């Protein structure tokens, strides 16, 4: 449905996006993930029409839209700041685009009430000024204003970043439910790995204006294609040559000791699993209590290795204790 072909975006001599090629399927929840300044929002704004690429083409349903005016693209967008009109009440904010389309008063009223029901926005809020609303309510108003126009594509630029942690988690599930119900192709920009993994059908990981990997959340997390993706997604242990030598010694493997190894912290355990084939002796130097689990940091011959253990309410290991860490060498990644 959406196709970016050899897109380059420059600001003077600075290349923000370099030769980007990407295809997004109809109805997908597709996420642009990466650190600040990596090009993900720039790519989204090029699709919406706020930025014109220096080179390349953008297609939607085989129709080129690279130079099409914003209002003709049928793209709805929710900004990080929500960009609501402070002098208008909730109803007027949602109705704004419909009035520009010269819809009748009856049609505007019907559409607003329909979309309000879909996103759990109470009609009692319609007459309130947006400044009186909570962050979560403002986010819903911004979302309603975008989808009431029935766009073909919905763009969400870090829409949850201004909310507290508990509200973000709740609204994540609402966003995904709404996207499934509407069947609308959705592009989501975030730097939050957990958001990307929980919401997305597929993810593009951006780094310095280029895409490092495109894949499902499972592929991005478990089959990282590059060192950057591996290190950026989730919590990772770096294994130096001394650890890799010990792994090779115990398993007969031939890991390259001239390159670092990586293993996710949940793949290392104080409990020996049936498939574990490596045991590393170390001493606890730090312990973090996270409620559902406990994160331990071990010193293993000068290297720091982390593991997490489920909180069963009974077993707590103390800083200074010596224990074996167990892992399966197949879980070690090198690039």
XYZ file of N, CA, C and O in Angstrom, residues 2-200:
796
model
N 1.837 1.345 0.940
C 2.733 2.493 1.021
C 4.113 2.045 0.579
O 4.622 1.021 1.055
N 4.735 2.807 -0.289
C 6.055 2.438 -0.778
C 6.965 3.664 -0.823
O 6.635 4.672 -1.459
N 8.061 3.583 -0.102
C 9.118 4.598 -0.176
C 10.201 4.047 -1.104
O 10.743 2.968 -0.847
N 10.531 4.797 -2.138
C 11.504 4.318 -3.125
C 12.668 5.291 -3.243
O 12.511 6.419 -3.708
N 13.848 4.826 -2.768
C 15.093 5.612 -2.858
C 14.924 7.027 -2.320
O 15.388 8.006 -2.920
N 14.288 7.126 -1.157
C 14.025 8.441 -0.573
C 15.295 9.010 0.062
O 15.958 8.356 0.866
N 15.604 10.236 -0.328
C 16.675 10.992 0.324
C 16.093 12.333 0.767
O 15.373 12.996 0.022
N 16.430 12.726 1.999
C 15.974 14.007 2.536
C 17.199 14.742 3.076
O 17.915 14.228 3.938
N 17.431 15.934 2.545
C 18.609 16.719 2.926
C 18.183 18.078 3.469
O 17.185 18.648 3.044
N 18.969 18.568 4.420
C 18.843 19.936 4.902
C 20.200 20.600 4.656
O 21.134 20.425 5.434
N 20.310 21.325 3.547
C 21.612 21.844 3.157
C 22.531 20.693 2.773
O 22.189 19.876 1.921
N 23.673 20.602 3.447
C 24.614 19.507 3.183
C 24.351 18.297 4.065
O 24.965 17.246 3.876
N 23.446 18.457 5.045
C 23.179 17.356 5.979
C 22.147 16.393 5.396
O 21.047 16.810 5.004
N 22.496 15.116 5.347
C 21.578 14.093 4.835
C 20.855 13.452 6.018
O 21.449 12.710 6.807
N 19.559 13.755 6.154
C 18.770 13.214 7.263
C 18.295 11.796 6.973
O 18.249 10.945 7.867
N 17.921 11.535 5.732
C 17.489 10.206 5.291
C 18.254 9.879 4.013
O 18.291 10.672 3.077
N 18.848 8.691 3.974
C 19.700 8.348 2.837
C 19.234 7.050 2.175
O 19.341 5.976 2.747
N 18.665 7.185 0.973
C 18.276 6.033 0.138
C 17.385 5.048 0.894
O 17.674 3.859 0.986
N 16.282 5.551 1.395
C 15.362 4.718 2.152
C 14.407 3.994 1.209
O 13.780 4.613 0.353
N 14.316 2.686 1.360
C 13.357 1.870 0.612
C 12.542 1.046 1.613
O 13.106 0.350 2.456
N 11.221 1.154 1.484
C 10.351 0.521 2.482
C 8.980 0.301 1.887
O 8.457 1.155 1.172
N 8.386 -0.865 2.189
C 7.020 -1.164 1.737
C 6.178 -1.559 2.943
O 6.593 -2.402 3.751
N 5.014 -0.951 3.056
C 4.099 -1.202 4.171
C 2.794 -1.741 3.615
O 2.210 -1.181 2.679
N 2.323 -2.847 4.187
C 1.132 -3.530 3.682
C -0.150 -2.865 4.176
O -0.164 -2.214 5.232
N -1.252 -3.024 3.434
C -2.544 -2.476 3.881
C -2.947 -3.064 5.237
O -2.796 -4.265 5.479
N -3.421 -2.201 6.133
C -3.917 -2.654 7.427
C -2.845 -2.941 8.447
O -3.156 -3.347 9.570
N -1.580 -2.731 8.105
C -0.495 -3.010 9.041
C -0.401 -1.943 10.129
O -0.676 -0.773 9.906
N 0.028 -2.391 11.312
C 0.479 -1.469 12.351
C 2.002 -1.510 12.272
O 2.633 -2.448 12.740
N 2.566 -0.493 11.656
C 3.993 -0.477 11.334
C 4.677 0.609 12.151
O 4.237 1.762 12.152
N 5.760 0.246 12.837
C 6.424 1.182 13.738
C 7.810 1.569 13.243
O 8.581 0.711 12.812
N 8.092 2.878 13.314
C 9.446 3.395 13.110
C 10.078 3.541 14.489
O 9.630 4.355 15.294
N 11.119 2.782 14.739
C 11.754 2.753 16.056
C 13.204 3.186 15.950
O 13.918 2.779 15.020
N 13.649 3.978 16.913
C 15.052 4.371 16.922
C 15.295 5.502 17.904
O 14.353 6.092 18.443
N 16.555 5.849 18.147
C 16.883 6.930 19.076
C 16.540 8.290 18.480
O 16.219 8.414 17.298
N 16.626 9.317 19.303
C 16.353 10.679 18.831
C 17.315 11.043 17.704
O 18.505 10.727 17.762
N 16.769 11.715 16.676
C 17.597 12.193 15.574
C 17.967 11.148 14.551
O 18.832 11.392 13.701
N 17.287 10.001 14.565
C 17.666 8.919 13.635
C 16.940 8.998 12.301
O 17.265 8.257 11.376
N 15.896 9.853 12.186
C 15.189 10.014 10.917
C 13.783 9.456 10.886
O 13.091 9.571 9.869
N 13.311 8.893 11.982
C 11.991 8.255 11.947
C 10.850 9.265 11.784
O 9.941 9.055 10.978
N 10.893 10.373 12.524
C 9.849 11.395 12.382
C 9.952 12.096 11.038
O 8.931 12.425 10.421
N 11.158 12.309 10.556
C 11.353 12.925 9.241
C 10.689 12.086 8.154
O 10.025 12.619 7.254
N 10.841 10.769 8.235
C 10.218 9.870 7.260
C 8.694 9.963 7.339
O 8.003 10.019 6.309
N 8.160 9.988 8.553
C 6.712 10.096 8.741
C 6.184 11.406 8.166
O 5.152 11.430 7.483
N 6.892 12.490 8.407
C 6.452 13.802 7.918
C 6.534 13.897 6.399
O 5.756 14.618 5.774
N 7.461 13.152 5.803
C 7.521 13.111 4.339
C 6.289 12.426 3.770
O 5.735 12.848 2.751
N 5.838 11.369 4.429
C 4.622 10.681 3.993
C 3.407 11.594 4.133
O 2.550 11.654 3.238
N 3.335 12.326 5.251
C 2.182 13.191 5.496
C 2.181 14.418 4.601
O 1.136 15.049 4.404
N 3.349 14.789 4.061
C 3.414 15.919 3.140
C 4.022 17.176 3.731
O 4.071 18.220 3.069
N 4.522 17.103 4.962
C 5.128 18.278 5.588
C 6.566 18.500 5.114
O 7.120 19.581 5.305
N 7.180 17.459 4.553
C 8.540 17.538 4.032
C 8.538 16.960 2.619
O 7.916 15.924 2.376
N 9.237 17.621 1.702
C 9.380 17.097 0.347
C 10.756 16.454 0.203
O 11.766 17.112 0.476
N 10.832 15.190 -0.177
C 12.136 14.534 -0.340
C 12.999 15.235 -1.380
O 12.491 15.787 -2.368
N 14.308 15.194 -1.148
C 15.259 15.740 -2.117
C 15.310 14.853 -3.356
O 15.463 15.330 -4.481
N 15.209 13.542 -3.113
C 15.210 12.564 -4.202
C 14.280 11.422 -3.822
O 13.961 11.206 -2.657
N 13.858 10.663 -4.838
C 13.030 9.491 -4.598
C 11.543 9.771 -4.690
O 11.118 10.909 -4.925
N 10.759 8.711 -4.499
C 9.308 8.805 -4.668
C 8.575 8.072 -3.565
O 9.071 7.076 -3.015
N 7.373 8.568 -3.251
C 6.486 7.920 -2.282
C 5.194 7.560 -3.008
O 4.593 8.406 -3.685
N 4.786 6.296 -2.867
C 3.555 5.815 -3.506
C 2.574 5.317 -2.453
O 2.966 4.714 -1.453
N 1.287 5.571 -2.692
C 0.205 4.992 -1.892
C -0.778 4.361 -2.871
O -1.299 5.045 -3.760
N -0.990 3.061 -2.721
C -1.874 2.328 -3.644
C -1.460 2.555 -5.102
O -2.300 2.804 -5.976
N -0.160 2.489 -5.344
C 0.425 2.631 -6.692
C 0.294 4.027 -7.274
O 0.650 4.251 -8.441
N -0.209 4.984 -6.492
C -0.303 6.366 -6.951
C 0.797 7.194 -6.280
O 0.924 7.189 -5.053
N 1.576 7.901 -7.080
C 2.659 8.703 -6.497
C 2.082 9.929 -5.797
O 1.247 10.649 -6.343
N 2.530 10.149 -4.555
C 2.039 11.288 -3.766
C 3.185 12.204 -3.333
O 2.975 13.100 -2.517
N 4.381 12.008 -3.890
C 5.572 12.729 -3.440
C 5.350 14.234 -3.377
O 5.810 14.905 -2.446
N 4.657 14.792 -4.371
C 4.451 16.242 -4.431
C 2.968 16.615 -4.300
O 2.592 17.759 -4.597
N 2.157 15.678 -3.856
C 0.726 15.937 -3.691
C 0.501 16.835 -2.469
O 1.149 16.655 -1.437
N -0.396 17.811 -2.545
C -0.685 18.661 -1.380
C -1.151 17.838 -0.182
O -1.786 16.790 -0.341
N -0.855 18.321 1.001
C -1.175 17.606 2.243
C -2.643 17.229 2.305
O -3.000 16.088 2.641
N -3.519 18.168 1.972
C -4.962 17.949 2.152
C -5.535 16.908 1.201
O -6.673 16.449 1.382
N -4.761 16.510 0.180
C -5.259 15.523 -0.776
C -4.694 14.117 -0.531
O -4.975 13.208 -1.309
N -3.936 13.932 0.528
C -3.270 12.651 0.738
C -4.085 11.643 1.548
O -3.720 10.480 1.628
N -5.150 12.085 2.201
C -5.966 11.218 3.057
C -5.104 10.539 4.129
O -5.177 9.335 4.372
N -4.249 11.370 4.736
C -3.382 10.914 5.824
C -3.762 11.687 7.079
O -3.731 12.923 7.092
N -4.142 10.968 8.143
C -4.404 11.600 9.432
C -3.161 11.525 10.286
O -2.426 10.535 10.242
N -2.898 12.568 11.073
C -1.694 12.575 11.894
C -2.001 13.079 13.297
O -2.776 14.026 13.476
N -1.415 12.396 14.286
C -1.491 12.817 15.686
C -0.070 13.146 16.117
O 0.808 12.283 16.100
N 0.144 14.410 16.507
C 1.478 14.863 16.869
C 1.790 14.550 18.322
O 0.896 14.325 19.145
N 3.078 14.592 18.643
C 3.523 14.360 20.012
C 2.884 15.357 20.980
O 2.520 15.022 22.099
N 2.732 16.604 20.524
C 2.168 17.659 21.381
C 0.640 17.723 21.284
O 0.018 18.572 21.927
N 0.049 16.852 20.434
C -1.383 16.790 20.144
C -1.845 17.941 19.248
O -2.759 17.775 18.446
N -1.259 19.166 19.382
C -1.567 20.318 18.518
C -3.059 20.622 18.483
O -3.623 20.925 17.430
N -3.707 20.544 19.634
C -5.126 20.906 19.720
C -5.276 22.421 19.762
O -4.362 23.143 20.170
N -6.454 22.911 19.343
C -6.709 24.349 19.346
C -7.187 24.778 20.736
O -8.286 24.392 21.167
N -6.388 25.573 21.460
C -6.717 25.881 22.859
C -7.958 26.746 23.028
O -8.570 26.749 24.094
N -8.352 27.489 21.980
C -9.523 28.369 22.104
C -10.828 27.653 21.757
O -11.900 28.250 21.844
N -10.728 26.384 21.361
C -11.917 25.612 20.987
C -12.197 24.547 22.039
O -11.284 24.045 22.699
N -13.469 24.184 22.156
C -13.791 23.068 23.054
C -13.545 21.746 22.322
O -13.122 21.725 21.157
N -13.815 20.656 23.018
C -13.521 19.331 22.473
C -14.285 19.087 21.178
O -13.712 18.637 20.169
N -15.564 19.374 21.170
C -16.404 19.139 19.988
C -15.880 19.935 18.792
O -15.761 19.412 17.680
N -15.534 21.200 19.032
C -15.061 22.057 17.945
C -13.718 21.574 17.393
O -13.466 21.671 16.188
N -12.849 21.068 18.272
C -11.569 20.522 17.824
C -11.772 19.339 16.892
O -11.155 19.246 15.837
N -12.660 18.431 17.290
C -12.889 17.238 16.471
C -13.580 17.604 15.158
O -13.316 17.017 14.100
N -14.432 18.615 15.210
C -15.220 19.007 14.037
C -14.424 19.829 13.034
O -14.874 20.004 11.887
N -13.268 20.326 13.408
C -12.549 21.314 12.594
C -12.333 20.841 11.156
O -12.659 21.538 10.196
N -11.774 19.647 10.988
C -11.496 19.142 9.643
C -12.751 18.889 8.835
O -12.777 19.099 7.613
N -13.801 18.431 9.505
C -15.064 18.172 8.805
C -15.688 19.467 8.289
O -16.276 19.496 7.204
N -15.527 20.547 9.064
C -16.049 21.845 8.605
C -15.292 22.330 7.377
O -15.886 22.905 6.460
N -13.964 22.081 7.361
C -13.183 22.460 6.188
C -13.629 21.691 4.948
O -13.543 22.193 3.823
N -14.110 20.461 5.184
C -14.622 19.655 4.078
C -16.056 20.024 3.707
O -16.645 19.404 2.826
N -16.603 21.005 4.436
C -17.956 21.511 4.179
C -19.031 20.432 4.347
O -19.984 20.347 3.558
N -18.851 19.596 5.378
C -19.880 18.612 5.712
C -21.065 19.325 6.359
O -20.928 20.405 6.953
N -22.248 18.718 6.258
C -23.431 19.315 6.883
C -23.336 19.190 8.394
O -22.597 18.349 8.926
N -24.101 20.028 9.090
C -24.102 19.998 10.550
C -24.539 18.633 11.057
O -23.977 18.104 12.023
N -25.527 18.041 10.411
C -26.020 16.730 10.846
C -24.953 15.652 10.654
O -24.763 14.776 11.499
N -24.242 15.701 9.512
C -23.208 14.705 9.240
C -22.032 14.858 10.204
O -21.474 13.872 10.695
N -21.672 16.087 10.503
C -20.589 16.344 11.460
C -20.941 15.775 12.822
O -20.134 15.088 13.456
N -22.154 16.039 13.259
C -22.590 15.567 14.574
C -22.594 14.042 14.634
O -22.137 13.441 15.621
N -23.067 13.408 13.582
C -23.123 11.940 13.551
C -21.722 11.342 13.590
O -21.455 10.413 14.348
N -20.821 11.878 12.780
C -19.466 11.334 12.717
C -18.721 11.514 14.037
O -17.989 10.623 14.493
N -18.904 12.687 14.671
C -18.214 12.944 15.937
C -18.695 11.991 17.022
O -17.892 11.438 17.790
N -19.977 11.767 17.082
C -20.503 10.861 18.103
C -20.090 9.417 17.845
O -19.831 8.656 18.777
N -19.991 9.040 16.586
C -19.536 7.690 16.239
C -18.091 7.467 16.674
O -17.756 6.454 17.294
N -17.237 8.430 16.359
C -15.820 8.261 16.687
C -15.606 8.366 18.194
O -14.724 7.703 18.751
N -16.397 9.169 18.879
C -16.285 9.285 20.336
C -16.567 7.942 21.006
O -15.886 7.553 21.957
N -17.564 7.231 20.501
C -17.881 5.907 21.070
C -16.731 4.929 20.842
O -16.404 4.120 21.709
N -16.116 4.999 19.674
C -15.042 4.055 19.346
C -13.822 4.227 20.244
O -13.132 3.252 20.556
N -13.535 5.452 20.622
C -12.313 5.675 21.404
C -12.620 5.950 22.877
O -11.758 6.444 23.607
N -13.833 5.618 23.313
C -14.220 5.779 24.726
C -14.064 7.223 25.199
O -13.578 7.479 26.308
N -14.487 8.152 24.352
C -14.489 9.564 24.727
C -15.912 9.932 25.114
O -16.839 9.824 24.308
N -16.092 10.371 26.331
C -17.422 10.661 26.865
C -17.986 11.940 26.246
O -17.303 12.961 26.171
N -19.229 11.871 25.807
C -19.858 13.042 25.190
C -19.996 14.206 26.164
O -20.149 15.360 25.750
N -19.936 13.919 27.461
C -20.014 15.001 28.452
C -18.798 15.916 28.384
O -18.818 17.035 28.910
N -17.730 15.445 27.707
C -16.528 16.263 27.561
C -16.617 17.233 26.377
O -15.756 18.106 26.225
N -17.627 17.084 25.525
C -17.682 17.840 24.280
C -17.612 19.351 24.486
O -17.010 20.068 23.683
N -18.241 19.851 25.537
C -18.312 21.295 25.746
C -17.152 21.832 26.581
O -17.069 23.040 26.830
N -16.258 20.960 26.996
C -15.135 21.399 27.835
C -13.987 21.925 26.986
O -13.747 21.449 25.867
N -13.276 22.908 27.522
C -12.082 23.399 26.851
C -10.989 22.345 26.964
O -10.868 21.667 27.988
N -10.171 22.202 25.926
C -9.156 21.139 25.926
C -8.137 21.328 27.046
O -7.534 20.361 27.523
N -7.941 22.577 27.489
C -6.984 22.830 28.568
C -7.440 22.217 29.890
O -6.626 22.009 30.801
N -8.729 21.921 30.009
C -9.275 21.342 31.234
C -9.131 19.821 31.273
O -9.427 19.194 32.288
N -8.669 19.223 30.185
C -8.614 17.771 30.087
C -7.290 17.221 30.588
O -6.258 17.902 30.553
N -7.313 15.971 31.013
C -6.079 15.279 31.376
C -5.299 14.945 30.113
O -5.818 15.045 28.988
N -4.038 14.525 30.292
C -3.218 14.159 29.133
C -3.832 13.030 28.336
O -3.819 13.055 27.098
N -4.397 12.043 29.021
C -5.023 10.930 28.324
C -6.245 11.348 27.540
O -6.481 10.874 26.416
N -7.044 12.270 28.099
C -8.223 12.761 27.395
C -7.830 13.610 26.188
O -8.449 13.520 25.123
N -6.788 14.424 26.323
C -6.315 15.209 25.186
C -5.814 14.300 24.067
O -6.036 14.572 22.881
N -5.152 13.220 24.456
C -4.671 12.268 23.443
C -5.840 11.671 22.682
O -5.782 11.502 21.459
N -6.920 11.369 23.369
C -8.105 10.810 22.704
C -8.741 11.828 21.760
O -9.211 11.472 20.678
N -8.775 13.087 22.174
C -9.340 14.135 21.315
C -8.518 14.275 20.038
O -9.057 14.374 18.931
N -7.186 14.276 20.190
C -6.315 14.379 19.016
C -6.510 13.186 18.086
O -6.527 13.332 16.860
N -6.674 12.016 18.670
C -6.903 10.813 17.870
C -8.260 10.887 17.170
O -8.385 10.553 15.988
N -9.274 11.355 17.889
C -10.613 11.491 17.300
C -10.587 12.480 16.137
O -11.205 12.244 15.087
N -9.865 13.589 16.295
C -9.794 14.593 15.235
C -9.157 14.021 13.968
O -9.518 14.399 12.851
N -8.218 13.085 14.159
C -7.555 12.479 12.998
C -8.445 11.449 12.313
O -8.597 11.466 11.089
N -9.060 10.548 13.090
C -9.772 9.436 12.461
C -11.186 9.798 12.020
O -11.780 9.077 11.220
N -11.725 10.923 12.521
C -13.075 11.310 12.098
C -13.096 11.655 10.614
O -14.153 11.596 9.958
N -11.943 11.996 10.054
C -11.852 12.321 8.627
C -11.739 11.073 7.756
O -11.628 11.174 6.536
N -11.744 9.900 8.391
C -11.666 8.611 7.705
C -10.468 8.541 6.757
O -10.617 8.283 5.557
N -9.274 8.756 7.286
C -8.083 8.730 6.432
C -7.754 7.303 6.000
O -8.123 6.334 6.666
N -7.026 7.189 4.897
C -6.538 5.871 4.477
C -5.372 5.420 5.348
O -5.137 4.225 5.523
N -4.619 6.402 5.861
C -3.415 6.128 6.647
C -3.459 6.989 7.901
O -3.799 8.177 7.839
N -3.100 6.389 9.033
C -3.031 7.125 10.294
C -1.581 7.160 10.755
O -0.939 6.111 10.904
N -1.045 8.365 10.979
C 0.339 8.547 11.434
C 0.322 9.025 12.883
O -0.337 10.022 13.201
N 1.061 8.341 13.725
C 1.115 8.668 15.147
C 2.566 8.947 15.532
O 3.399 8.046 15.526
N 2.870 10.204 15.852
C 4.238 10.617 16.151
C 4.430 10.704 17.668
O 4.124 11.721 18.280
N 4.913 9.621 18.265
C 5.146 9.515 19.712
C 3.951 10.052 20.502
O 4.103 10.929 21.363
N 2.749 9.539 20.260
C 1.547 10.125 20.866
C 1.413 9.861 22.364
O 0.589 10.486 23.018
N 2.199 8.946 22.908
C 2.058 8.605 24.326
C 3.203 9.129 25.184
O 3.214 8.924 26.393
N 4.149 9.821 24.582
C 5.370 10.180 25.301
C 5.133 11.198 26.409
O 5.946 11.305 27.338
N 4.035 11.963 26.345
C 3.775 12.982 27.365
C 2.933 12.459 28.525
O 2.569 13.227 29.419
N 2.633 11.157 28.513
C 1.771 10.578 29.540
C 2.598 9.829 30.583
O 3.726 9.429 30.321
N 2.004 9.636 31.763
C 2.717 8.874 32.786
C 2.727 7.391 32.413
O 1.979 6.944 31.541
N 3.591 6.625 33.090
C 3.857 5.236 32.689
C 2.596 4.380 32.696
O 2.352 3.607 31.762
N 1.772 4.490 33.730
C 0.576 3.651 33.828
C -0.419 3.983 32.725
O -1.019 3.099 32.109
N -0.584 5.275 32.444
C -1.528 5.681 31.393
C -1.031 5.239 30.025
O -1.825 4.857 29.162
N 0.294 5.285 29.809
C 0.847 4.845 28.524
C 0.498 3.388 28.249
O 0.111 3.025 27.141
N 0.642 2.554 29.276
C 0.359 1.132 29.096
C -1.111 0.914 28.769
O -1.453 0.144 27.866
N -1.998 1.619 29.465
C -3.428 1.474 29.208
C -3.818 1.933 27.817
O -4.586 1.267 27.118
N -3.279 3.068 27.391
C -3.630 3.608 26.078
C -2.990 2.829 24.936
O -3.507 2.832 23.817
N -1.880 2.157 25.205
C -1.287 1.295 24.175
C -2.277 0.242 23.724
O -2.472 0.017 22.526
N -2.896 -0.429 24.689
C -3.834 -1.496 24.339
C -5.055 -0.921 23.624
O -5.611 -1.551 22.716
N -5.479 0.297 24.010
C -6.615 0.926 23.335
C -6.274 1.271 21.884
O -7.102 1.110 20.987
N -5.065 1.765 21.665
C -4.638 2.088 20.300
C -4.651 0.854 19.411
O -5.113 0.894 18.273
N -4.124 -0.236 19.933
C -4.074 -1.461 19.138
C -5.479 -1.991 18.866
O -5.780 -2.422 17.745
N -6.352 -1.940 19.871
C -7.732 -2.385 19.676
C -8.422 -1.546 18.610
O -9.081 -2.070 17.708
N -8.252 -0.229 18.694
C -8.891 0.667 17.742
C -8.367 0.424 16.330
O -9.140 0.381 15.365
N -7.065 0.228 16.204
C -6.481 -0.007 14.886
C -7.016 -1.289 14.267
O -7.305 -1.354 13.069
N -7.172 -2.321 15.080
C -7.725 -3.585 14.575
C -9.171 -3.412 14.135
O -9.589 -3.931 13.106
N -9.955 -2.694 14.942
C -11.369 -2.509 14.614
C -11.548 -1.692 13.332
O -12.397 -1.996 12.499
N -10.737 -0.644 13.174
C -10.859 0.213 11.997
C -10.199 -0.404 10.773
O -10.548 -0.074 9.639
N -9.212 -1.279 11.000
C -8.465 -1.871 9.893
C -7.646 -0.856 9.126
O -7.325 -1.046 7.953
N -7.279 0.238 9.789
C -6.583 1.327 9.111
C -5.074 1.100 9.152
O -4.518 0.662 10.166
N -4.417 1.378 8.054
C -2.962 1.288 7.992
C -2.379 2.367 8.895
O -2.661 3.552 8.730
N -1.559 1.945 9.865
C -1.076 2.862 10.898
C 0.441 2.862 10.952
O 1.065 1.799 11.021
N 1.018 4.068 10.921
C 2.460 4.239 11.094
C 2.698 4.925 12.429
O 2.133 5.993 12.697
N 3.536 4.307 13.232
C 3.738 4.746 14.612
C 5.215 5.045 14.829
O 6.072 4.219 14.513
N 5.515 6.213 15.351
C 6.900 6.608 15.631
C 7.140 6.568 17.132
O 6.361 7.134 17.908
N 8.219 5.904 17.548
C 8.561 5.858 18.969
C 10.038 5.549 19.148
O 10.681 4.993 18.263
N 10.555 5.945 20.306
C 11.904 5.522 20.699
C 11.818 4.461 21.790
O 12.832 3.968 22.261
N 10.585 4.110 22.175
C 10.341 3.180 23.271
C 10.256 1.750 22.719
O 9.312 1.402 22.005
N 11.239 0.920 23.069
C 11.293 -0.447 22.541
C 10.085 -1.275 22.964
O 9.544 -2.058 22.181
N 9.645 -1.102 24.216
C 8.501 -1.885 24.695
C 7.236 -1.548 23.922
O 6.460 -2.433 23.560
N 7.019 -0.254 23.663
C 5.869 0.151 22.846
C 5.922 -0.502 21.480
O 4.927 -1.043 20.989
N 7.081 -0.451 20.859
C 7.229 -1.018 19.516
C 6.949 -2.518 19.513
O 6.245 -3.031 18.634
N 7.481 -3.232 20.486
C 7.326 -4.686 20.516
C 5.882 -5.101 20.794
O 5.390 -6.086 20.238
N 5.187 -4.356 21.658
C 3.829 -4.757 22.038
C 2.771 -4.348 21.017
O 1.744 -5.013 20.879
N 3.013 -3.264 20.278
C 1.992 -2.731 19.378
C 2.089 -3.231 17.940
O 1.086 -3.364 17.254
N 3.293 -3.520 17.482
C 3.549 -3.572 16.046
C 3.273 -4.919 15.395
O 3.490 -5.974 16.004
